[in-house]
PDB file of C-alpha atoms in Angstrom:
ATOM      1  CA  MET A1219     -12.899  16.200  71.889  1.00  0.00           C
ATOM      2  CA  LYS A1220     -14.293  12.818  70.919  1.00  0.00           C
ATOM      3  CA  LYS A1221     -17.597  14.340  69.797  1.00  0.00           C
ATOM      4  CA  PHE A1222     -15.762  16.949  67.756  1.00  0.00           C
ATOM      5  CA  LEU A1223     -13.724  14.255  65.962  1.00  0.00           C
ATOM      6  CA  VAL A1224     -16.850  12.208  65.207  1.00  0.00           C
ATOM      7  CA  THR A1225     -18.585  15.347  63.886  1.00  0.00           C
ATOM      8  CA  ILE A1226     -15.692  16.188  61.549  1.00  0.00           C
ATOM      9  CA  VAL A1227     -15.412  12.614  60.263  1.00  0.00           C
ATOM     10  CA  SER A1228     -19.186  12.519  59.675  1.00  0.00           C
ATOM     11  CA  ALA A1229     -19.125  15.833  57.809  1.00  0.00           C
ATOM     12  CA  MET A1230     -16.233  14.691  55.620  1.00  0.00           C
ATOM     13  CA  SER A1231     -17.962  11.391  54.787  1.00  0.00           C
ATOM     14  CA  PHE A1232     -21.161  13.228  53.925  1.00  0.00           C
ATOM     15  CA  ALA A1233     -19.227  15.684  51.723  1.00  0.00           C
ATOM     16  CA  ALA A1234     -17.472  12.798  49.949  1.00  0.00           C
ATOM     17  CA  THR A1235     -20.771  11.054  49.139  1.00  0.00           C
ATOM     18  CA  LEU A1236     -22.628  14.212  48.088  1.00  0.00           C
ATOM     19  CA  PRO A1237     -21.715  13.943  44.355  1.00  0.00           C
ATOM     20  CA  ALA A1238     -23.264  10.472  44.263  1.00  0.00           C
ATOM     21  CA  PHE A1239     -26.638  12.019  45.117  1.00  0.00           C
ATOM     22  CA  ALA A1240     -26.288  14.798  42.540  1.00  0.00           C
ATOM     23  CA  GLY A1241     -27.346  12.616  39.606  1.00  0.00           C
ATOM     24  CA  PRO A1242     -26.162  12.565  36.010  1.00  0.00           C
ATOM     25  CA  ASP A1243     -24.796  15.624  34.230  1.00  0.00           C
ATOM     26  CA  TRP A1244     -27.325  15.831  31.375  1.00  0.00           C
ATOM     27  CA  PRO A1245     -25.628  18.578  29.315  1.00  0.00           C
ATOM     28  CA  ILE A1246     -22.441  16.518  29.087  1.00  0.00           C
ATOM     29  CA  ILE A1247     -24.399  13.383  28.191  1.00  0.00           C
ATOM     30  CA  GLU A1248     -26.332  15.216  25.439  1.00  0.00           C
ATOM     31  CA  HIS A1249     -23.119  16.711  24.064  1.00  0.00           C
ATOM     32  CA  GLY A1250     -21.583  13.235  23.882  1.00  0.00           C
ATOM     33  CA  ARG A1251     -24.615  11.935  21.997  1.00  0.00           C
ATOM     34  CA  LYS A1252     -24.397  14.773  19.477  1.00  0.00           C
ATOM     35  CA  VAL A1253     -20.690  14.142  18.922  1.00  0.00           C
ATOM     36  CA  LYS A1254     -21.303  10.420  18.427  1.00  0.00           C
ATOM     37  CA  ALA A1255     -24.131  11.083  15.955  1.00  0.00           C
ATOM     38  CA  GLU A1256     -21.937  13.483  13.980  1.00  0.00           C
ATOM     39  CA  ARG A1257     -19.109  10.941  13.803  1.00  0.00           C
ATOM     40  CA  MET A1258     -21.507   8.253  12.599  1.00  0.00           C
ATOM     41  CA  ARG A1259     -22.886  10.621   9.938  1.00  0.00           C
ATOM     42  CA  GLN A1260     -19.369  11.419   8.730  1.00  0.00           C
ATOM     43  CA  GLU A1261     -18.485   7.711   8.617  1.00  0.00           C
ATOM     44  CA  GLN A1262     -21.590   6.940   6.550  1.00  0.00           C
ATOM     45  CA  ALA A1263     -20.778   9.779   4.160  1.00  0.00           C
ATOM     46  CA  ARG A1264     -17.208   8.496   3.787  1.00  0.00           C
ATOM     47  CA  ARG A1265     -18.435   4.966   3.072  1.00  0.00           C
ATOM     48  CA  ALA A1266     -20.965   6.227   0.532  1.00  0.00           C
ATOM     49  CA  GLN A1267     -18.246   8.214  -1.210  1.00  0.00           C
ATOM     50  CA  GLU A1268     -15.911   5.198  -1.332  1.00  0.00           C
ATOM     51  CA  LYS A1269     -18.725   3.058  -2.682  1.00  0.00           C
ATOM     52  CA  SER A1270     -19.543   5.579  -5.406  1.00  0.00           C
ATOM     53  CA  GLN A1271     -15.870   5.672  -6.413  1.00  0.00           C
ATOM     54  CA  GLU A1272     -15.742   1.864  -6.658  1.00  0.00           C
ATOM     55  CA  ASN A1273     -18.863   1.485  -8.805  1.00  0.00           C
ATOM     56  CA  PRO A1274     -17.528   3.180 -11.981  1.00  0.00           C
ATOM     57  CA  LYS A1275     -14.454   0.957 -11.883  1.00  0.00           C
ATOM     58  CA  GLN A1276     -16.561  -2.171 -11.587  1.00  0.00           C
ATOM     59  CA  SER A1277     -19.050  -1.149 -14.258  1.00  0.00           C
ATOM     60  CA  GLY A1278     -16.171  -0.245 -16.612  1.00  0.00           C
ATOM     61  CA  SER A1279     -14.541  -3.632 -16.183  1.00  0.00           C
ATOM     62  CA  LYS A1280     -17.902  -5.309 -16.598  1.00  0.00           C
ATOM     63  CA  THR A1281     -18.458  -3.487 -19.871  1.00  0.00           C
ATOM     64  CA  GLY A1282     -14.993  -4.533 -21.015  1.00  0.00           C
ATOM     65  CA  LYS A1283     -15.714  -8.158 -20.144  1.00  0.00           C
ATOM     66  CA  GLU A1284     -19.023  -8.037 -21.981  1.00  0.00           C
ATOM     67  CA  GLN A1285     -17.314  -6.560 -25.050  1.00  0.00           C
ATOM     68  CA  MET A1286     -14.618  -9.238 -24.965  1.00  0.00           C
ATOM     69  CA  MET A1287     -17.232 -12.006 -24.661  1.00  0.00           C
ATOM     70  CA  LYS A1288     -19.149 -10.552 -27.597  1.00  0.00           C
ATOM     71  CA  GLU A1289     -16.033 -10.479 -29.757  1.00  0.00           C
ATOM     72  CA  CYS A1290     -15.163 -14.021 -28.741  1.00  0.00           C
ATOM     73  CA  MET A1291     -18.638 -15.276 -29.653  1.00  0.00           C
ATOM     74  CA  GLU A1292     -18.411 -13.542 -33.041  1.00  0.00           C
ATOM     75  CA  MET A1293     -15.065 -15.204 -33.712  1.00  0.00           C
ATOM     76  CA  MET A1294     -16.481 -18.605 -32.770  1.00  0.00           C
ATOM     77  CA  ASN A1295     -19.480 -18.093 -35.059  1.00  0.00           C
ATOM     78  CA  LYS A1296     -17.232 -17.054 -37.950  1.00  0.00           C
ATOM     79  CA  SER A1297     -15.071 -20.122 -37.539  1.00  0.00           C
ATOM     80  CA  LYS A1298     -18.150 -22.374 -37.608  1.00  0.00           C
ATOM     81  CA  GLU A1299     -19.516 -20.683 -40.741  1.00  0.00           C
ATOM     82  CA  GLN A1300     -16.290 -21.035 -42.708  1.00  0.00           C
ATOM     83  CA  PRO A1301     -15.659 -24.482 -44.139  1.00  0.00           C
ATOM     84  CA  GLU A1302     -12.420 -26.083 -43.080  1.00  0.00           C
ATOM     85  CA  ARG A1303      -9.700 -25.897 -45.748  1.00  0.00           C
ATOM     86  CA  GLN A1304      -7.598 -28.854 -46.477  1.00  0.00           C
TER      87      GLN A1304
END
């Protein structure tokens, strides 16, 4: 009876450790890599789209600032050209 018990315990321990010797599951690992790459690609596309939407706003405000500075410089030049009235 003692040998039978030792045999069963040994078989159960071997069966419990068997998955450790099986190695990695490569199809699952490759699938995870593909999913991660796709998510990164989508994130980059989203960032590029947000960046392209920001640029027209910035360039428009820059053009407005440049126009305002130009008008201000013209006004300053006009005031210098005109003699002061007393």
